[in-house]
Amino acid sequence: MSRIKNCWTNKLKITQKISLTVFCFAFIPILILFIVIVMNLEEKEKNDKIYLVKASANQIHANVQKTVELCNMSTQAFLNNGALLTFLQQIHSGEEIFINDMIRFRRDEIVNLERLVNSNPYLYQIRVYVDDDDMLEMIPILFKTDRMKNTQIMVDNSIQSSWLFNYTDDLFQLSANPTKHIMALTTRIPNYTYGNLGYIEVAVKMEDVFPELFDSRDAIWSCFVEQDGKRYYNDSEESRWNPLVEDIMSEAMSTDKEFSDKVKIHGENMIITTKHIPELDGTYIEVISLDKLNGGLVKLNWLYAVIMVVIMLILISVIQLVVKTMVRRFYLLFGTLQEVQEGNLDVVVPDCGADELGELADQIGIMLERIKVLMKDNLDREILVKNSEIRALQNQINAHFIYNVLESVKMMAEIEEKYDIADAVTALGIMLRYSMKGLARNVTVRQEVEYIQKYVALMNLRFDYEIYLSLNIPEMLWDQEIPKMSLQPIVENAICHGIEDIAEDTNIYIKGIVLADNFIIEITDQGRGMTVQQVESLREKIEDGIEVNGGSGSGIGLKNVQDRIQIHFGKEYGIQVSSRFGCYTKVSMKIPLNQIVSLEQER
């Protein structure tokens, strides 16, 4: 009892006690709510940034996988070139090579290999190096080994292939602006008789594989680290990240596991993410500066804190004068705050007059509006970042440049009255426009078939024989939607694996069949066909999956078509393969109808 009597609150007036009580029950919850909201916003911002950086690192890993697969496939194409290997064997054997043979080899083989390189926009260059000082170089494919950058593979005979990163292509020293930031896979050309015929170098631009590696932005930094510790990043003098590199590497490489978390380096808050890239035997590191990206969030938090302090001081000074009125209006405002605490940010703050409580209500309304604006700004910022990443990937190829070049070639052909060449260039330009628009959207059967017709017309330019395309498609199917580039890989397989070996005039039949709720498109070639075992093996690859680095004939094209159809329409749809050796191969693709049309209406 004595403690109660001696309590300091007993000395206060009733209005002061009520004021203190109102303060405790009103401002303390408001302050807690404010702190919780600020902490949640900061935590959400941190988690969102970690997610974005992880997504970016995963996209880089996907780019690396595609690049490694492309380099391996290109290397294999050169290793399987019999004419090239024969020519290299002649060089190593010391056999005299007549000038007519060299001219014929350059005209037939070197030009074809150069065309193979130029046909893939992701490739920078493919070169073959031969250890023969007397050899006549054939630019841009065949060179002497003293021009090769990757000398490590020449020194260590135990290495079959290795990567070289971030070198400058100054092979032709007369160039005023040599290409920088090149990475290349160098592979030995083995031979039973001579041991090693030379080296194949498949080069790509590092900016295409690691788009942000040599960027100079203040908010984002990235680095690729080889297993031996070599680092590749933008080390230009104007980069603000140079003093932070060692501390960043210390944090990122502190564990062998992949790492993604918020850290503070030199007083700056950052998100560091590491991604192991086994294909290149290295680690990709990406860092974003939260202080550079979210400087406005910190200032806004301080502004809210100042506003809260001002509100408390004002209300404490006047609450004793209007306590009775304030108590009634306070509970109205407190009910509003409870709804906000439950997550309802759209609640309407009641009108509490023009005094301090009314000002508090106005300030709370302003705070809620600012919180909603802040949340909307964060969402817009995330969408903007993701859209920027997508646009960066889509704009890696300057499509307008390619179209303008093709148009120039077409005009040159027409001036020279080479109308067949002009028609071929026109068809190629239309195909490029069609293929460069991406695979995300569906197209009509008509659009896909028109693309195939141009593809077959261009393929016929290569052959001494003619491939005829026969169409039997009901009128109602022409405007049905199918995944883009779903028929073309099937036709390409029919030509490459069924018709080329026969090398005679033949047909490819495309037939459409309307069912109740679905339709089937059959593509049949009169090629060499497949055995029962080959058909079963191909079906297993399509249904059960194949290796990512599968080469020609691995079924990866049909597997991709199957996956895209099932992603768009469901597991009950897809492709089926049937064949008879020496007779034909038929691929059937089942797709749902966009709208149900009865057979009577069709007739």
Coordinates of C-alpha atoms in Angstrom, one line a residue:
M1 CA 0.0 0.0 0.0
S2 CA 2.8 2.4 0.8
R3 CA 4.3 1.8 -2.6
I4 CA 1.0 2.7 -4.2
K5 CA 0.7 5.8 -2.2
N6 CA 4.3 6.8 -3.0
C7 CA 3.9 6.1 -6.7
W8 CA 4.8 9.3 -8.6
T9 CA 1.6 9.0 -10.7
N10 CA -0.5 9.7 -7.6
K11 CA 0.9 13.2 -7.6
L12 CA -0.4 14.0 -11.1
K13 CA -3.7 15.6 -11.8
I14 CA -6.5 13.5 -13.3
T15 CA -6.1 15.2 -16.7
Q16 CA -2.5 14.4 -16.6
K17 CA -3.1 10.8 -15.7
I18 CA -5.6 10.6 -18.6
S19 CA -3.2 12.3 -20.9
L20 CA -0.5 9.9 -19.9
T21 CA -2.9 6.9 -20.3
V22 CA -4.0 8.2 -23.7
F23 CA -0.3 8.7 -24.7
C24 CA 0.5 5.1 -23.6
F25 CA -2.4 3.6 -25.4
A26 CA -2.2 5.7 -28.5
F27 CA 1.3 6.8 -29.3
I28 CA 3.1 3.7 -28.2
P29 CA 1.0 1.4 -30.5
I30 CA 1.5 4.0 -33.3
L31 CA 5.2 4.0 -32.7
I32 CA 5.3 0.2 -32.6
L33 CA 3.3 0.0 -35.8
F34 CA 5.6 2.5 -37.5
I35 CA 8.7 0.5 -36.4
V36 CA 7.1 -2.8 -37.6
I37 CA 6.1 -1.3 -40.9
V38 CA 9.6 0.2 -41.4
M39 CA 11.3 -3.1 -40.4
N40 CA 9.0 -5.1 -42.7
L41 CA 9.6 -2.8 -45.6
E42 CA 13.4 -3.1 -45.1
E43 CA 13.2 -6.9 -44.7
K44 CA 11.0 -7.1 -47.8
E45 CA 13.3 -4.9 -49.8
K46 CA 16.3 -7.0 -48.7
N47 CA 14.5 -10.3 -49.7
D48 CA 13.3 -8.9 -53.0
K49 CA 16.8 -7.7 -53.9
I50 CA 18.2 -11.1 -52.9
Y51 CA 15.6 -12.8 -55.2
L52 CA 16.5 -10.5 -58.1
V53 CA 20.2 -11.0 -57.7
K54 CA 19.7 -14.8 -57.5
A55 CA 17.5 -14.7 -60.6
S56 CA 20.2 -12.7 -62.4
A57 CA 22.9 -15.2 -61.4
N58 CA 20.7 -18.1 -62.5
Q59 CA 20.2 -16.4 -65.9
I60 CA 23.9 -15.9 -66.2
H61 CA 24.4 -19.6 -65.5
A62 CA 21.8 -20.5 -68.2
N63 CA 23.7 -18.2 -70.6
V64 CA 26.9 -20.1 -69.8
Q65 CA 25.3 -23.4 -70.3
K66 CA 24.0 -22.4 -73.7
T67 CA 27.4 -20.9 -74.6
V68 CA 29.4 -24.0 -73.6
E69 CA 26.9 -26.2 -75.5
L70 CA 27.3 -24.0 -78.6
C71 CA 31.1 -24.1 -78.4
N72 CA 31.2 -27.8 -77.9
M73 CA 28.9 -28.4 -80.8
S74 CA 30.9 -26.0 -83.0
T75 CA 34.1 -27.8 -82.1
Q76 CA 32.6 -31.1 -82.8
A77 CA 31.4 -29.9 -86.2
F78 CA 35.0 -29.0 -87.1
L79 CA 36.4 -32.2 -85.7
N80 CA 34.0 -34.2 -87.9
N81 CA 34.9 -32.3 -91.0
G82 CA 36.7 -35.0 -93.1
A83 CA 38.1 -32.6 -95.7
L84 CA 39.7 -30.4 -93.0
L85 CA 41.3 -33.3 -91.2
T86 CA 42.6 -34.7 -94.5
F87 CA 44.2 -31.4 -95.4
L88 CA 45.8 -31.1 -91.9
Q89 CA 47.2 -34.6 -92.3
Q90 CA 48.7 -33.7 -95.6
I91 CA 50.4 -30.7 -93.9
H92 CA 51.9 -32.8 -91.1
S93 CA 53.0 -35.6 -93.5
G94 CA 55.1 -33.1 -95.5
E95 CA 53.3 -34.1 -98.6
E96 CA 53.4 -31.5 -101.3
I97 CA 50.1 -29.7 -101.7
F98 CA 49.6 -28.3 -105.2
I99 CA 48.3 -24.8 -105.5
N100 CA 45.1 -26.0 -107.4
D101 CA 44.3 -28.2 -104.4
M102 CA 44.8 -25.4 -102.0
I103 CA 42.6 -23.1 -104.1
R104 CA 39.9 -25.8 -104.3
F105 CA 40.2 -26.5 -100.5
R106 CA 39.8 -22.8 -99.7
R107 CA 36.9 -22.4 -102.2
D108 CA 34.9 -25.4 -101.1
E109 CA 35.8 -26.0 -97.4
I110 CA 37.1 -22.8 -95.9
V111 CA 34.2 -20.8 -97.3
N112 CA 31.7 -23.4 -95.9
L113 CA 33.4 -23.3 -92.5
E114 CA 33.3 -19.5 -92.5
R115 CA 29.6 -19.6 -93.5
L116 CA 29.0 -22.0 -90.5
V117 CA 30.6 -19.4 -88.2
N118 CA 28.7 -16.4 -89.6
S119 CA 25.4 -18.2 -89.5
N120 CA 25.4 -18.2 -85.7
P121 CA 25.3 -14.6 -84.3
Y122 CA 26.4 -15.8 -80.8
L123 CA 29.8 -17.0 -82.2
Y124 CA 32.6 -14.4 -82.5
Q125 CA 35.1 -16.6 -84.4
I126 CA 36.3 -20.1 -85.0
R127 CA 39.9 -20.6 -85.9
V128 CA 42.1 -23.6 -86.6
Y129 CA 45.8 -23.4 -85.7
V130 CA 48.5 -25.6 -87.2
D131 CA 52.1 -26.0 -86.1
D132 CA 53.8 -25.5 -89.5
D133 CA 55.8 -22.4 -90.3
D134 CA 55.6 -23.1 -94.1
M135 CA 51.8 -23.4 -94.2
L136 CA 49.9 -20.9 -96.1
E137 CA 47.3 -19.3 -93.8
M138 CA 43.7 -19.2 -95.0
I139 CA 41.9 -16.2 -93.3
P140 CA 39.7 -16.3 -91.4
I141 CA 39.8 -20.0 -90.5
L142 CA 43.3 -21.5 -90.8
F143 CA 46.4 -20.0 -89.0
K144 CA 49.8 -20.8 -87.7
T145 CA 50.1 -21.7 -84.0
D146 CA 52.3 -18.8 -83.2
R147 CA 49.2 -16.6 -83.4
M148 CA 47.3 -18.7 -80.8
K149 CA 46.6 -17.0 -77.5
N150 CA 45.9 -20.1 -75.4
T151 CA 49.5 -21.3 -75.0
Q152 CA 48.8 -23.3 -71.9
I153 CA 47.2 -26.1 -73.9
M154 CA 50.2 -26.2 -76.1
V155 CA 52.6 -26.5 -73.1
D156 CA 50.6 -29.2 -71.2
N157 CA 50.0 -32.2 -73.4
S158 CA 47.6 -33.7 -70.8
I159 CA 45.0 -31.0 -71.5
Q160 CA 42.6 -31.9 -74.3
S161 CA 40.7 -28.7 -74.1
S162 CA 40.7 -25.5 -72.0
W163 CA 39.1 -22.1 -71.7
L164 CA 40.9 -18.7 -72.0
F165 CA 39.1 -15.7 -70.7
N166 CA 39.2 -11.9 -71.3
Y167 CA 41.8 -11.5 -74.0
T168 CA 42.0 -9.0 -76.8
D169 CA 41.7 -10.2 -80.4
D170 CA 44.7 -8.4 -81.9
L171 CA 45.4 -11.2 -84.4
F172 CA 45.3 -8.6 -87.2
Q173 CA 47.5 -5.9 -85.7
L174 CA 46.5 -3.4 -88.4
S175 CA 43.1 -3.1 -86.8
A176 CA 42.7 0.3 -85.0
N177 CA 40.1 -1.1 -82.6
P178 CA 40.8 -4.7 -81.7
T179 CA 37.9 -6.6 -80.1
K180 CA 38.3 -6.9 -76.3
H181 CA 36.8 -9.2 -73.7
I182 CA 36.9 -12.4 -75.7
M183 CA 36.6 -15.9 -74.2
A184 CA 37.4 -19.0 -76.2
L185 CA 37.4 -22.8 -75.9
T186 CA 40.6 -24.3 -77.4
T187 CA 40.6 -28.0 -78.2
R188 CA 43.3 -30.3 -79.6
I189 CA 42.7 -32.1 -82.9
P190 CA 43.8 -35.7 -82.1
N191 CA 45.2 -38.0 -84.7
Y192 CA 46.4 -41.6 -84.4
T193 CA 49.3 -41.2 -86.7
Y194 CA 50.6 -37.7 -85.9
G195 CA 49.3 -37.4 -82.3
N196 CA 48.1 -33.8 -82.7
L197 CA 47.1 -32.1 -85.9
G198 CA 46.5 -28.7 -84.4
Y199 CA 44.0 -26.7 -82.3
I200 CA 40.4 -25.5 -82.7
E201 CA 39.6 -22.2 -81.0
V202 CA 35.9 -21.3 -80.6
A203 CA 35.5 -17.8 -79.4
V204 CA 32.6 -15.7 -78.1
K205 CA 32.3 -12.3 -76.6
M206 CA 32.2 -12.3 -72.8
E207 CA 29.6 -9.5 -72.8
D208 CA 27.2 -12.0 -74.5
V209 CA 27.8 -14.5 -71.7
F210 CA 28.2 -12.2 -68.8
P211 CA 26.2 -9.0 -69.8
E212 CA 27.0 -7.0 -66.6
L213 CA 30.6 -8.2 -66.1
F214 CA 32.3 -5.1 -67.6
D215 CA 29.5 -2.7 -66.7
S216 CA 30.4 0.6 -65.0
R217 CA 27.2 1.2 -63.0
D218 CA 27.6 2.5 -59.4
A219 CA 24.8 0.3 -58.0
I220 CA 25.7 -3.1 -59.6
W221 CA 29.0 -5.0 -59.8
S222 CA 29.9 -8.5 -61.0
C223 CA 32.9 -10.7 -61.3
F224 CA 33.9 -14.1 -62.7
V225 CA 36.5 -16.0 -60.7
E226 CA 38.4 -19.0 -62.1
Q227 CA 39.3 -21.9 -59.8
D228 CA 42.9 -20.8 -59.7
G229 CA 41.8 -17.4 -58.4
K230 CA 42.0 -15.3 -61.6
R231 CA 39.3 -12.6 -61.6
Y232 CA 37.5 -10.9 -64.5
Y233 CA 35.6 -7.7 -63.9
N234 CA 35.5 -4.0 -64.8
D235 CA 38.8 -2.8 -63.3
S236 CA 38.8 0.6 -65.1
E237 CA 40.2 3.5 -63.1
E238 CA 36.8 5.3 -63.1
S239 CA 35.0 2.4 -61.4
R240 CA 34.1 3.2 -57.8
W241 CA 34.2 -0.5 -56.9
N242 CA 38.0 -0.8 -57.1
P243 CA 38.6 -0.1 -53.4
L244 CA 35.9 -2.6 -52.4
V245 CA 37.0 -5.6 -54.5
E246 CA 39.2 -7.3 -52.0
D247 CA 36.6 -7.0 -49.2
I248 CA 33.9 -8.2 -51.5
M249 CA 36.0 -11.2 -52.6
S250 CA 36.7 -12.0 -48.9
E251 CA 33.0 -12.2 -48.1
A252 CA 32.0 -14.0 -51.3
M253 CA 34.8 -16.7 -51.2
S254 CA 34.6 -17.3 -47.4
T255 CA 32.6 -20.5 -48.1
D256 CA 32.7 -23.2 -50.7
K257 CA 28.9 -23.2 -50.9
E258 CA 26.8 -20.7 -52.9
F259 CA 26.3 -17.6 -51.0
S260 CA 23.5 -14.9 -51.0
D261 CA 23.0 -12.4 -48.2
K262 CA 23.2 -8.8 -47.0
V263 CA 26.6 -7.6 -45.8
K264 CA 28.1 -4.2 -44.9
I265 CA 31.4 -3.3 -46.5
H266 CA 33.1 0.1 -45.8
G267 CA 29.8 1.2 -44.2
E268 CA 27.8 0.4 -47.4
N269 CA 24.9 -2.1 -47.3
M270 CA 25.2 -4.6 -50.1
I271 CA 23.7 -7.9 -51.4
I272 CA 26.3 -10.4 -52.4
T273 CA 25.4 -13.5 -54.4
T274 CA 27.7 -16.2 -55.7
K275 CA 26.8 -18.9 -58.3
H276 CA 29.1 -21.9 -59.0
I277 CA 29.5 -22.4 -62.7
P278 CA 30.9 -26.0 -63.1
E279 CA 30.9 -25.7 -66.9
L280 CA 33.7 -23.1 -66.7
D281 CA 35.1 -24.4 -63.4
G282 CA 34.6 -21.0 -61.8
T283 CA 32.3 -18.8 -59.7
Y284 CA 30.1 -15.9 -60.7
I285 CA 29.7 -13.1 -58.2
E286 CA 27.1 -10.3 -58.4
V287 CA 26.8 -7.4 -56.0
I288 CA 24.2 -4.7 -55.7
S289 CA 24.4 -1.7 -53.4
L290 CA 21.3 -1.2 -51.3
D291 CA 22.4 2.3 -50.4
K292 CA 22.6 3.3 -54.0
L293 CA 19.3 1.7 -54.9
N294 CA 17.3 2.5 -51.8
G295 CA 18.7 5.9 -50.6
G296 CA 15.2 7.3 -50.7
L297 CA 13.9 4.7 -48.3
V298 CA 16.3 5.6 -45.5
K299 CA 15.5 9.3 -45.9
L300 CA 11.8 8.5 -45.8
N301 CA 12.2 6.5 -42.6
W302 CA 13.9 9.5 -40.9
L303 CA 11.1 11.8 -42.1
Y304 CA 8.5 9.5 -40.6
A305 CA 10.4 9.5 -37.3
V306 CA 10.6 13.3 -37.2
I307 CA 6.9 13.6 -38.0
M308 CA 6.1 11.1 -35.1
V309 CA 8.2 13.1 -32.6
V310 CA 6.5 16.4 -33.7
I311 CA 3.0 14.9 -33.4
M312 CA 3.8 13.5 -29.9
L313 CA 5.1 16.9 -28.6
I314 CA 2.1 18.8 -30.0
L315 CA -0.5 16.5 -28.6
I316 CA 1.2 16.2 -25.2
S317 CA 1.0 20.0 -24.7
V318 CA -2.7 20.3 -25.6
I319 CA -4.2 17.0 -24.5
Q320 CA -4.9 18.3 -20.9
L321 CA -7.2 21.0 -22.2
V322 CA -9.4 18.8 -24.4
V323 CA -9.0 15.4 -22.7
K324 CA -12.7 14.6 -22.6
T325 CA -13.3 15.3 -26.2
M326 CA -10.0 13.7 -27.1
V327 CA -10.8 10.5 -25.3
R328 CA -13.9 10.0 -27.5
R329 CA -12.3 10.9 -30.7
F330 CA -9.2 9.0 -29.7
Y331 CA -11.0 5.7 -29.7
L332 CA -12.3 6.4 -33.2
L333 CA -8.7 6.9 -34.3
F334 CA -7.4 4.0 -32.4
G335 CA -10.0 1.7 -34.1
T336 CA -8.6 2.9 -37.4
L337 CA -5.1 2.1 -36.3
Q338 CA -6.1 -1.4 -35.3
E339 CA -7.4 -2.0 -38.9
V340 CA -4.1 -0.7 -40.2
Q341 CA -2.2 -3.0 -37.9
E342 CA -4.3 -5.9 -39.3
G343 CA -3.1 -5.0 -42.8
N344 CA -5.9 -2.8 -44.1
L345 CA -4.0 0.1 -45.6
D346 CA -7.1 1.3 -47.5
V347 CA -8.9 2.3 -44.3
V348 CA -10.3 5.9 -44.1
V349 CA -9.0 7.9 -41.2
P350 CA -12.0 9.6 -39.5
D351 CA -12.3 13.4 -39.3
C352 CA -11.3 14.4 -35.7
G353 CA -11.6 18.1 -36.0
A354 CA -9.0 20.8 -36.4
D355 CA -7.1 20.4 -33.1
E356 CA -4.1 18.2 -32.2
L357 CA -6.1 15.0 -32.5
G358 CA -7.3 16.1 -35.9
E359 CA -3.8 16.9 -36.9
L360 CA -2.7 13.4 -35.7
A361 CA -5.4 11.9 -37.8
D362 CA -4.3 13.9 -40.8
Q363 CA -0.7 12.9 -40.3
I364 CA -1.7 9.2 -40.0
G365 CA -3.6 9.5 -43.2
I366 CA -0.6 11.1 -44.9
M367 CA 1.6 8.3 -43.5
L368 CA -0.7 5.6 -44.8
E369 CA -0.8 7.3 -48.3
R370 CA 3.0 7.5 -48.3
I371 CA 3.3 3.8 -47.3
K372 CA 1.0 2.8 -50.1
V373 CA 2.9 5.0 -52.6
L374 CA 6.2 3.5 -51.3
M375 CA 4.9 -0.1 -51.7
K376 CA 3.7 0.8 -55.2
D377 CA 7.0 2.4 -56.1
N378 CA 8.8 -0.7 -54.9
L379 CA 6.6 -2.9 -57.1
D380 CA 7.1 -0.6 -60.1
R381 CA 10.8 -0.7 -59.5
E382 CA 10.9 -4.5 -59.4
I383 CA 8.8 -4.7 -62.7
L384 CA 11.1 -2.1 -64.3
V385 CA 14.3 -4.1 -63.3
K386 CA 12.8 -7.4 -64.6
N387 CA 11.7 -5.7 -67.9
S388 CA 15.1 -4.2 -68.3
E389 CA 16.8 -7.6 -67.9
I390 CA 14.4 -9.1 -70.5
R391 CA 15.0 -6.2 -72.9
A392 CA 18.8 -6.6 -72.4
L393 CA 18.6 -10.3 -73.5
Q394 CA 16.3 -9.6 -76.4
N395 CA 18.5 -6.7 -77.7
Q396 CA 21.7 -8.8 -77.8
I397 CA 21.2 -9.1 -81.6
N398 CA 20.9 -5.9 -83.6
A399 CA 18.0 -7.1 -85.7
H400 CA 17.7 -3.8 -87.7
F401 CA 21.4 -4.1 -88.7
I402 CA 20.9 -7.6 -90.0
Y403 CA 17.7 -6.6 -91.9
N404 CA 19.4 -3.5 -93.5
V405 CA 22.4 -5.6 -94.6
L406 CA 20.1 -8.3 -96.2
E407 CA 18.2 -5.5 -97.9
S408 CA 21.5 -4.1 -99.3
V409 CA 22.5 -7.6 -100.5
K410 CA 19.1 -8.0 -102.2
M411 CA 19.5 -4.6 -104.0
M412 CA 23.0 -5.6 -105.2
A413 CA 21.7 -8.9 -106.5
E414 CA 18.8 -7.2 -108.3
I415 CA 21.2 -4.6 -109.9
E416 CA 23.4 -7.6 -111.1
E417 CA 20.1 -9.2 -112.3
K418 CA 20.7 -12.1 -110.0
Y419 CA 17.0 -12.5 -109.2
D420 CA 17.3 -16.0 -107.7
I421 CA 19.8 -14.6 -105.2
A422 CA 17.5 -11.6 -104.5
D423 CA 14.6 -14.0 -103.9
A424 CA 16.7 -16.1 -101.6
V425 CA 17.8 -13.1 -99.6
T426 CA 14.2 -11.9 -99.3
A427 CA 13.1 -15.2 -98.0
L428 CA 16.0 -15.3 -95.5
G429 CA 15.1 -11.8 -94.3
I430 CA 11.4 -12.9 -93.7
M431 CA 12.6 -16.0 -91.9
L432 CA 14.9 -13.9 -89.6
R433 CA 12.1 -11.5 -88.8
Y434 CA 9.9 -14.4 -87.9
S435 CA 12.5 -16.2 -85.8
M436 CA 13.9 -13.2 -83.9
K437 CA 10.5 -12.2 -82.4
G438 CA 11.0 -14.9 -79.7
L439 CA 9.3 -18.2 -78.8
A440 CA 7.1 -16.9 -76.0
R441 CA 4.0 -16.4 -78.2
N442 CA 1.9 -18.7 -80.3
V443 CA 1.4 -18.3 -84.1
T444 CA -1.1 -19.6 -86.6
V445 CA -0.6 -22.7 -88.7
R446 CA -0.5 -20.4 -91.7
Q447 CA 2.4 -18.4 -90.4
E448 CA 4.4 -21.5 -89.4
V449 CA 3.7 -23.1 -92.8
E450 CA 4.8 -20.0 -94.7
Y451 CA 8.0 -20.0 -92.7
I452 CA 8.6 -23.7 -93.6
Q453 CA 7.9 -23.0 -97.3
K454 CA 10.7 -20.3 -97.3
Y455 CA 13.0 -22.7 -95.3
V456 CA 12.5 -25.5 -97.8
A457 CA 13.0 -23.1 -100.7
L458 CA 16.3 -22.0 -99.2
M459 CA 17.4 -25.6 -98.5
N460 CA 16.7 -26.4 -102.2
L461 CA 19.4 -23.9 -103.1
R462 CA 22.0 -26.2 -101.4
F463 CA 21.0 -29.4 -103.1
D464 CA 21.3 -30.8 -106.6
Y465 CA 17.9 -32.4 -106.1
E466 CA 14.5 -30.9 -105.3
I467 CA 12.5 -31.2 -102.2
Y468 CA 8.8 -30.7 -102.8
L469 CA 6.4 -29.6 -100.1
S470 CA 2.9 -31.0 -100.4
L471 CA 0.2 -29.4 -98.2
N472 CA -3.2 -30.9 -97.3
I473 CA -4.6 -28.8 -94.5
P474 CA -8.3 -28.1 -94.0
E475 CA -9.3 -24.4 -94.3
M476 CA -10.4 -24.2 -90.6
L477 CA -6.9 -25.2 -89.4
W478 CA -5.0 -22.3 -91.1
D479 CA -5.9 -19.9 -88.3
Q480 CA -5.4 -22.3 -85.4
E481 CA -2.7 -21.4 -82.9
I482 CA 0.4 -23.6 -82.4
P483 CA 3.7 -22.9 -80.6
K484 CA 6.1 -20.9 -82.7
M485 CA 8.8 -22.9 -84.4
S486 CA 7.1 -26.2 -83.6
L487 CA 6.8 -27.5 -87.1
Q488 CA 10.1 -26.2 -88.5
P489 CA 12.3 -28.5 -86.3
I490 CA 10.4 -31.5 -87.6
V491 CA 10.8 -30.5 -91.2
E492 CA 14.5 -29.8 -90.5
N493 CA 14.9 -33.3 -89.0
A494 CA 13.2 -34.8 -92.1
I495 CA 15.7 -33.1 -94.4
C496 CA 18.9 -33.5 -92.4
H497 CA 18.3 -37.1 -91.1
G498 CA 15.9 -38.6 -93.7
I499 CA 16.5 -37.0 -97.1
E500 CA 20.1 -35.8 -97.4
D501 CA 21.5 -39.3 -97.4
I502 CA 19.2 -40.3 -100.3
A503 CA 20.1 -37.2 -102.4
E504 CA 17.3 -37.4 -104.9
D505 CA 14.0 -35.6 -105.7
T506 CA 11.5 -36.3 -102.9
N507 CA 8.4 -35.0 -101.1
I508 CA 7.6 -33.8 -97.6
Y509 CA 3.8 -34.1 -96.9
I510 CA 2.1 -31.9 -94.3
K511 CA -1.4 -33.0 -93.6
G512 CA -4.0 -31.6 -91.1
I513 CA -6.7 -33.8 -89.5
V514 CA -9.6 -32.3 -87.6
L515 CA -10.9 -34.3 -84.6
A516 CA -13.7 -33.5 -82.2
D517 CA -11.9 -31.1 -79.9
N518 CA -8.4 -31.4 -81.3
F519 CA -6.5 -31.5 -84.5
I520 CA -3.4 -33.4 -85.7
I521 CA -0.7 -32.2 -88.1
E522 CA 1.3 -35.0 -89.7
I523 CA 4.7 -34.4 -91.4
T524 CA 5.8 -37.3 -93.5
D525 CA 9.0 -37.6 -95.5
Q526 CA 10.0 -40.2 -98.1
G527 CA 13.5 -40.5 -96.6
R528 CA 15.6 -43.3 -95.4
G529 CA 13.3 -44.0 -92.4
M530 CA 14.4 -45.7 -89.1
T531 CA 14.6 -49.1 -87.7
V532 CA 12.3 -50.2 -84.9
Q533 CA 15.1 -49.9 -82.4
Q534 CA 15.9 -46.3 -83.6
V535 CA 12.2 -45.3 -83.3
E536 CA 12.0 -46.7 -79.8
S537 CA 15.2 -44.9 -78.7
L538 CA 13.9 -41.6 -80.2
R539 CA 10.5 -42.0 -78.4
E540 CA 12.3 -42.6 -75.1
K541 CA 14.4 -39.4 -75.6
I542 CA 11.3 -37.4 -76.3
E543 CA 9.3 -38.7 -73.4
D544 CA 11.9 -39.3 -70.7
G545 CA 14.4 -36.5 -71.5
I546 CA 17.8 -36.3 -73.1
E547 CA 21.2 -34.8 -72.2
V548 CA 21.5 -31.0 -72.5
N549 CA 24.7 -31.3 -74.5
G550 CA 23.3 -33.8 -77.0
G551 CA 24.6 -33.3 -80.5
S552 CA 23.1 -33.9 -83.9
G553 CA 20.6 -36.7 -84.0
S554 CA 20.1 -36.6 -80.2
G555 CA 16.4 -35.8 -80.4
I556 CA 16.8 -32.5 -78.6
G557 CA 14.8 -30.6 -81.3
L558 CA 11.8 -32.9 -81.0
K559 CA 12.1 -33.0 -77.2
N560 CA 12.0 -29.1 -77.1
V561 CA 8.9 -29.2 -79.4
Q562 CA 7.2 -31.8 -77.1
D563 CA 8.0 -29.7 -73.9
R564 CA 6.7 -26.5 -75.4
I565 CA 3.4 -28.1 -76.6
Q566 CA 2.8 -29.6 -73.2
I567 CA 3.7 -26.4 -71.4
H568 CA 1.1 -24.5 -73.6
F569 CA -1.6 -27.1 -73.8
G570 CA -1.1 -29.9 -71.2
K571 CA 0.4 -33.3 -70.9
E572 CA -2.3 -35.0 -73.1
Y573 CA -0.9 -33.2 -76.2
G574 CA 2.4 -33.6 -77.9
I575 CA 4.1 -35.5 -80.8
Q576 CA 4.3 -39.1 -81.9
V577 CA 6.9 -40.7 -84.2
S578 CA 6.4 -43.6 -86.6
S579 CA 8.7 -44.9 -89.3
R580 CA 9.6 -47.7 -91.6
F581 CA 13.2 -48.2 -92.5
G582 CA 13.9 -47.4 -96.2
C583 CA 10.4 -46.0 -96.7
Y584 CA 9.3 -43.0 -94.6
T585 CA 9.2 -41.2 -91.3
K586 CA 6.0 -39.6 -89.9
V587 CA 5.8 -37.2 -87.0
S588 CA 2.3 -36.4 -85.7
M589 CA 1.6 -33.3 -83.6
K590 CA -1.6 -33.2 -81.5
I591 CA -3.0 -29.7 -80.6
P592 CA -6.4 -28.6 -79.1
L593 CA -8.8 -26.6 -81.3
N594 CA -9.2 -23.0 -80.3
Q595 CA -12.9 -23.3 -80.9
I596 CA -15.1 -26.3 -81.4
V597 CA -16.3 -26.5 -85.0
S598 CA -18.5 -29.5 -86.1
L599 CA -17.6 -31.5 -89.1
E600 CA -20.9 -30.5 -90.7
Q601 CA -20.0 -26.8 -90.4
E602 CA -16.6 -27.6 -91.8
R603 CA -18.2 -29.2 -94.9

